[in-house]
Amino acid sequence: MIIVMKAGAAKKDRDEVIKRIKELGYKPHVIHGTTRDVIGAVGDERGKLVLQSIESMHGVENVVPILKPYKLASKEVKFEPSVIPVTSSLAVGGKRLVVMAGPCSVESEAQILESAKAVKEAGATVLRGGAFKPRTSPYSFQGLEEDGLKLLAKARDLTGLPVVTEVVNPETADLVAEYADILQIGARNSQNFALLKKVGQLKKPVLLKRGMSMTIQEFLMSAEYIMSEGNQAVILCERGIRTFETATRNTLDLSAIPVLKEKTHLPVIADPSHGTGDYHYVAAMSCAAVAAGADGLIIEVHPDPERASSDGPQSLKPKKFASLMERLRKISQAMDRDL
Ligand code: PEP
Ligand code: MN
């Protein structure tokens, strides 16, 4: 249920409503709007009609049911797009597009520092790099783990770029959160509900990738798992889905971008690297994603893709990435966005 407070309602009234929601066995989530606050009361769907009694409380405008199965992620609860602060100078979801770039995996100090400097110079605003890698094969490179996190922190110190890196299980989530500015949940873990709940309890923005066979509704339900634990800072990422097509690694579902924008207030970015699996197609799909309304991109860039430990074939060399950024500047202008 959504409890809509009257415009200018007193804080005392809001606190009373929150108290009552808890007494009734529901979890309150306050969403501050420009003119009024709304409070989402989430919990057992079956007994939710008891919340209707809140309508008679002081300062309450009305109580309305949330019809979608995802509640906090839905536009029914919050119509204005969410802007998610990452650092004091960077946010995701505002007018400025965010470009996260860097290698698939952190491999060595030289590799991550060179990548970080190159993507920063080209205009990227976040450094990506996996320290814990969820690989399809147990024999593939699994990442440098904590040493990789330390190298990412070093690259951040050197360039000032905040860092996004993947969390693969609840046991190492606190460790990753000590180093990362944004916690990435990968496609393979996008319905690992224990992990989603765990990052929901941490105070760091979460980049949630779409699972490879996930419907949009399932994607938003995964976001809901994170948000229902108290963390509203979720960034959605379309990274390609499995289809019958084999000419590309995945099929980047560009239509997911406007569809998600219609259904949720959360920012949406696109990953054309995993979306195509081939560096030749990354520039075209990056431009297309921005034109489709994405709030940003996450792109794999490697100084020596032929020797990369993972995802070399889809990684751009720094020079190609820099020229892509030039093209993106023109597209972002046409879309009335800054880059
Ligand atoms: C990655 O970002 O390197 C990655 C493993 O992505 P995904 O989870 O989308 O496959
Ligand atoms: Mn990768």
XYZ file of C-alpha atoms and ligand atoms in Angstrom:
350
model
C 0.000 0.000 0.000
C 1.068 3.595 -0.528
C 0.269 6.108 2.161
C 0.203 9.523 0.516
C 0.840 12.296 3.040
C -0.792 15.716 2.606
C 1.429 18.399 1.077
C 3.330 20.028 3.925
C 2.251 17.415 6.514
C 4.136 17.680 9.808
C 7.023 15.332 10.576
C 5.182 14.328 13.752
C 2.259 13.043 11.633
C 4.595 11.136 9.360
C 6.326 9.519 12.348
C 2.946 8.440 13.748
C 2.080 6.827 10.413
C 5.416 5.002 10.327
C 4.799 3.742 13.864
C 1.341 2.501 12.935
C 2.622 0.694 9.805
C 5.130 -1.163 11.979
C 2.463 -2.022 14.566
C 0.403 -3.577 11.783
C 3.363 -5.777 10.841
C 4.491 -3.984 7.676
C 7.777 -2.338 6.688
C 7.607 1.418 6.029
C 9.731 3.011 3.289
C 9.600 6.791 3.130
C 9.958 8.372 -0.293
C 10.486 12.132 -0.238
C 8.744 13.876 -3.113
C 9.041 17.476 -4.219
C 5.763 18.577 -2.641
C 4.778 15.668 -0.396
C 6.117 12.468 1.115
C 4.701 9.062 0.376
C 5.262 6.018 2.534
C 5.328 2.582 0.980
C 4.077 -0.093 3.394
C 5.338 -3.457 2.175
C 4.791 -6.918 3.560
C 2.271 -9.724 3.380
C -0.056 -8.985 0.464
C -2.918 -10.981 1.937
C -3.639 -8.871 5.016
C -2.834 -5.489 3.486
C -6.366 -4.125 3.802
C -5.705 -3.470 7.522
C -3.484 -0.616 6.325
C -6.559 1.158 4.946
C -7.355 2.361 8.512
C -4.323 4.683 8.285
C -6.397 6.897 5.988
C -8.098 8.455 9.013
C -4.804 9.480 10.629
C -3.710 13.095 10.862
C -1.777 14.432 7.840
C -2.735 11.530 5.574
C -4.223 12.339 2.162
C -5.105 8.783 1.130
C -4.073 5.143 1.143
C -3.909 3.346 -2.189
C -2.919 -0.183 -3.168
C 0.201 -0.750 -5.272
C -0.999 -2.920 -8.121
C 2.353 -4.099 -9.494
C 4.095 -7.101 -7.866
C 7.227 -4.963 -7.504
C 6.382 -2.139 -5.125
C 9.341 0.077 -4.194
C 10.783 -0.196 -7.708
C 7.503 0.816 -9.296
C 6.487 4.209 -10.614
C 3.281 3.869 -8.616
C 5.325 4.615 -5.485
C 7.644 7.210 -6.981
C 6.937 8.862 -10.285
C 10.052 11.041 -10.659
C 13.203 9.296 -11.907
C 15.632 8.384 -9.128
C 19.031 10.000 -9.118
C 21.489 7.811 -7.266
C 24.475 9.531 -5.689
C 27.731 7.581 -5.990
C 30.222 10.185 -4.734
C 29.879 13.867 -3.870
C 30.463 14.719 -7.530
C 28.863 11.792 -9.366
C 25.292 10.545 -9.597
C 23.534 8.048 -11.853
C 20.167 8.913 -13.367
C 20.499 12.672 -13.715
C 21.021 14.685 -16.890
C 24.632 13.585 -17.075
C 25.246 10.151 -18.584
C 27.545 7.857 -16.661
C 30.162 5.832 -18.520
C 31.703 2.985 -16.557
C 34.720 1.530 -18.330
C 37.661 -0.757 -17.704
C 38.718 -4.350 -18.081
C 36.533 -7.384 -17.480
C 38.962 -8.581 -14.768
C 41.670 -6.939 -12.728
C 44.783 -8.856 -13.814
C 47.808 -6.909 -12.553
C 48.780 -3.526 -11.168
C 50.136 -2.352 -14.508
C 47.013 -3.499 -16.381
C 44.462 -1.841 -14.088
C 46.434 1.393 -13.683
C 46.948 1.731 -17.425
C 43.266 0.985 -18.058
C 42.144 3.464 -15.408
C 44.296 6.282 -16.783
C 43.153 5.616 -20.348
C 39.424 5.509 -19.609
C 39.667 8.585 -17.393
C 41.457 10.503 -20.127
C 38.737 9.552 -22.605
C 36.039 10.853 -20.240
C 34.747 7.772 -18.385
C 33.330 8.589 -14.957
C 33.559 5.171 -13.231
C 36.245 2.470 -13.410
C 35.044 -1.110 -13.831
C 37.039 -4.261 -13.115
C 36.202 -7.654 -11.647
C 38.205 -8.927 -8.682
C 35.848 -11.843 -7.976
C 34.826 -13.409 -11.278
C 31.813 -15.707 -11.667
C 33.039 -17.890 -14.538
C 31.033 -20.457 -16.442
C 33.961 -22.872 -16.153
C 35.642 -23.668 -12.820
C 38.927 -23.918 -14.766
C 38.772 -20.310 -16.024
C 40.519 -17.404 -14.244
C 38.528 -16.676 -11.081
C 39.952 -13.230 -10.339
C 42.617 -11.799 -7.995
C 40.053 -11.493 -5.174
C 41.186 -9.185 -2.329
C 44.443 -8.343 -4.103
C 42.306 -7.218 -7.039
C 40.197 -5.023 -4.757
C 43.375 -3.395 -3.420
C 44.532 -2.684 -6.953
C 41.163 -1.117 -7.780
C 41.511 1.114 -4.702
C 44.966 2.123 -5.900
C 43.603 2.971 -9.355
C 40.859 5.064 -7.724
C 43.444 6.956 -5.637
C 45.461 7.640 -8.742
C 42.640 8.766 -11.040
C 39.824 9.842 -8.720
C 37.465 7.483 -10.545
C 34.982 5.632 -8.314
C 35.020 1.880 -8.748
C 32.348 -0.680 -9.678
C 33.184 -4.319 -9.011
C 31.278 -7.556 -8.692
C 30.084 -9.287 -5.531
C 29.670 -13.023 -6.072
C 28.462 -14.291 -2.714
C 27.095 -13.028 0.619
C 30.239 -14.165 2.489
C 32.547 -11.749 0.656
C 30.029 -8.897 0.233
C 31.271 -6.899 3.255
C 34.836 -7.181 2.042
C 33.932 -5.974 -1.457
C 31.881 -3.118 0.029
C 34.954 -1.894 1.937
C 36.646 -1.170 -1.389
C 33.913 -0.609 -3.977
C 31.859 2.517 -4.656
C 29.222 0.505 -6.554
C 28.503 -3.185 -5.959
C 27.845 -5.143 -9.138
C 25.509 -8.126 -9.159
C 26.242 -10.173 -12.268
C 23.818 -11.827 -14.653
C 24.520 -15.255 -13.175
C 23.630 -14.064 -9.687
C 20.665 -11.901 -10.573
C 18.249 -14.294 -8.848
C 20.565 -15.276 -6.001
C 18.083 -14.006 -3.437
C 20.410 -14.457 -0.448
C 22.961 -12.254 -2.202
C 20.344 -9.678 -3.220
C 19.158 -9.432 0.384
C 22.724 -9.080 1.602
C 23.546 -6.144 -0.695
C 20.173 -4.686 0.272
C 21.531 -4.341 3.791
C 24.707 -2.569 2.697
C 24.965 1.159 2.233
C 26.415 1.205 -1.256
C 24.713 1.653 -4.652
C 24.087 -1.620 -6.458
C 24.456 -2.180 -10.205
C 22.049 -5.017 -10.897
C 22.528 -6.835 -14.185
C 19.661 -8.538 -15.943
C 19.886 -12.333 -15.924
C 20.367 -13.941 -19.286
C 16.900 -15.499 -19.354
C 15.122 -12.997 -17.175
C 11.858 -11.274 -18.013
C 11.545 -7.588 -17.213
C 9.155 -8.401 -14.396
C 11.628 -10.866 -12.848
C 14.359 -8.231 -13.232
C 12.286 -5.711 -11.294
C 11.446 -8.324 -8.651
C 15.191 -8.807 -8.119
C 15.561 -5.037 -7.688
C 12.696 -5.248 -5.203
C 14.635 -7.820 -3.130
C 17.427 -5.273 -2.688
C 15.111 -2.327 -2.047
C 12.896 -4.168 0.432
C 15.956 -4.641 2.653
C 16.377 -0.861 2.825
C 18.762 -0.073 -0.016
C 16.981 2.107 -2.586
C 20.147 2.835 -4.582
C 19.678 0.333 -7.403
C 20.943 0.892 -10.954
C 19.549 -1.533 -13.530
C 21.734 -2.855 -16.334
C 20.522 -4.436 -19.572
C 23.385 -6.722 -20.647
C 21.845 -8.910 -23.302
C 19.660 -11.971 -23.109
C 19.811 -15.481 -24.569
C 17.976 -15.863 -27.847
C 18.227 -18.306 -30.759
C 20.786 -15.995 -32.417
C 24.393 -17.173 -32.327
C 26.051 -14.411 -34.379
C 26.383 -12.394 -31.183
C 27.169 -13.695 -27.663
C 23.833 -12.361 -26.383
C 21.067 -10.224 -27.852
C 21.218 -6.747 -26.340
C 17.558 -6.052 -25.642
C 17.405 -2.354 -26.425
C 13.646 -2.291 -26.048
C 14.151 -3.166 -22.374
C 15.427 0.393 -21.886
C 12.191 2.272 -22.737
C 10.113 -0.513 -21.178
C 11.988 -0.237 -17.882
C 11.754 3.565 -18.035
C 7.999 3.170 -18.293
C 7.761 0.816 -15.310
C 10.364 2.015 -12.834
C 11.933 5.181 -11.466
C 15.320 3.446 -11.197
C 18.108 4.468 -13.591
C 18.893 2.092 -16.463
C 22.261 1.592 -18.107
C 23.362 -0.752 -20.905
C 26.298 -3.128 -21.315
C 27.046 -3.449 -25.043
C 30.198 -5.506 -24.340
C 28.428 -8.531 -22.842
C 25.390 -7.645 -24.943
C 27.250 -8.428 -28.186
C 30.408 -10.287 -27.129
C 32.358 -8.748 -30.009
C 34.240 -5.444 -29.906
C 33.263 -4.686 -33.516
C 29.642 -4.129 -32.452
C 30.217 -2.294 -29.176
C 30.300 1.252 -30.578
C 27.085 0.894 -32.585
C 25.184 -0.604 -29.671
C 26.543 2.000 -27.235
C 25.178 4.768 -29.442
C 21.884 2.930 -29.873
C 21.492 2.453 -26.106
C 21.987 6.166 -25.425
C 19.525 6.983 -28.216
C 17.042 4.565 -26.600
C 17.207 6.580 -23.378
C 19.814 4.765 -21.280
C 21.259 6.725 -18.352
C 24.699 5.379 -19.083
C 26.878 2.536 -20.258
C 29.296 -0.023 -18.885
C 31.973 -0.887 -21.433
C 34.913 -3.291 -21.304
C 38.226 -1.638 -22.206
C 41.587 -3.430 -22.070
C 45.055 -2.142 -23.054
C 45.928 -5.522 -24.620
C 42.698 -7.422 -25.361
C 44.498 -10.285 -27.155
C 46.146 -11.204 -23.872
C 43.172 -10.541 -21.561
C 42.357 -13.195 -18.943
C 38.646 -12.814 -19.672
C 36.415 -11.277 -22.333
C 39.242 -10.050 -24.598
C 37.194 -10.469 -27.820
C 34.582 -7.957 -26.616
C 37.022 -5.443 -25.102
C 37.856 -2.155 -26.793
C 41.406 -0.863 -26.964
C 41.775 2.558 -25.291
C 42.041 4.379 -28.633
C 38.786 2.888 -29.923
C 37.119 3.717 -26.618
C 38.269 7.346 -26.884
C 36.780 7.701 -30.372
C 33.552 6.079 -29.188
C 33.351 8.713 -26.440
C 33.571 11.385 -29.139
C 30.622 9.862 -30.996
C 28.680 9.497 -27.774
C 29.114 13.209 -27.070
C 27.174 14.020 -30.237
C 24.432 11.497 -29.497
C 24.072 12.644 -25.915
C 23.630 16.216 -27.123
C 20.836 15.122 -29.446
C 19.228 13.350 -26.481
C 19.550 16.495 -24.348
C 21.956 14.754 -21.999
C 25.444 15.751 -20.839
C 28.467 13.560 -21.066
C 31.168 -8.695 -16.228
O 30.693 -7.565 -16.074
O 32.359 -8.917 -16.513
C 30.228 -9.843 -16.193
C 30.600 -11.033 -15.753
O 28.997 -9.513 -16.658
P 27.636 -10.358 -16.702
O 27.325 -10.713 -15.285
O 26.675 -9.412 -17.325
O 27.902 -11.573 -17.549
Mn 33.264 -9.492 -18.682
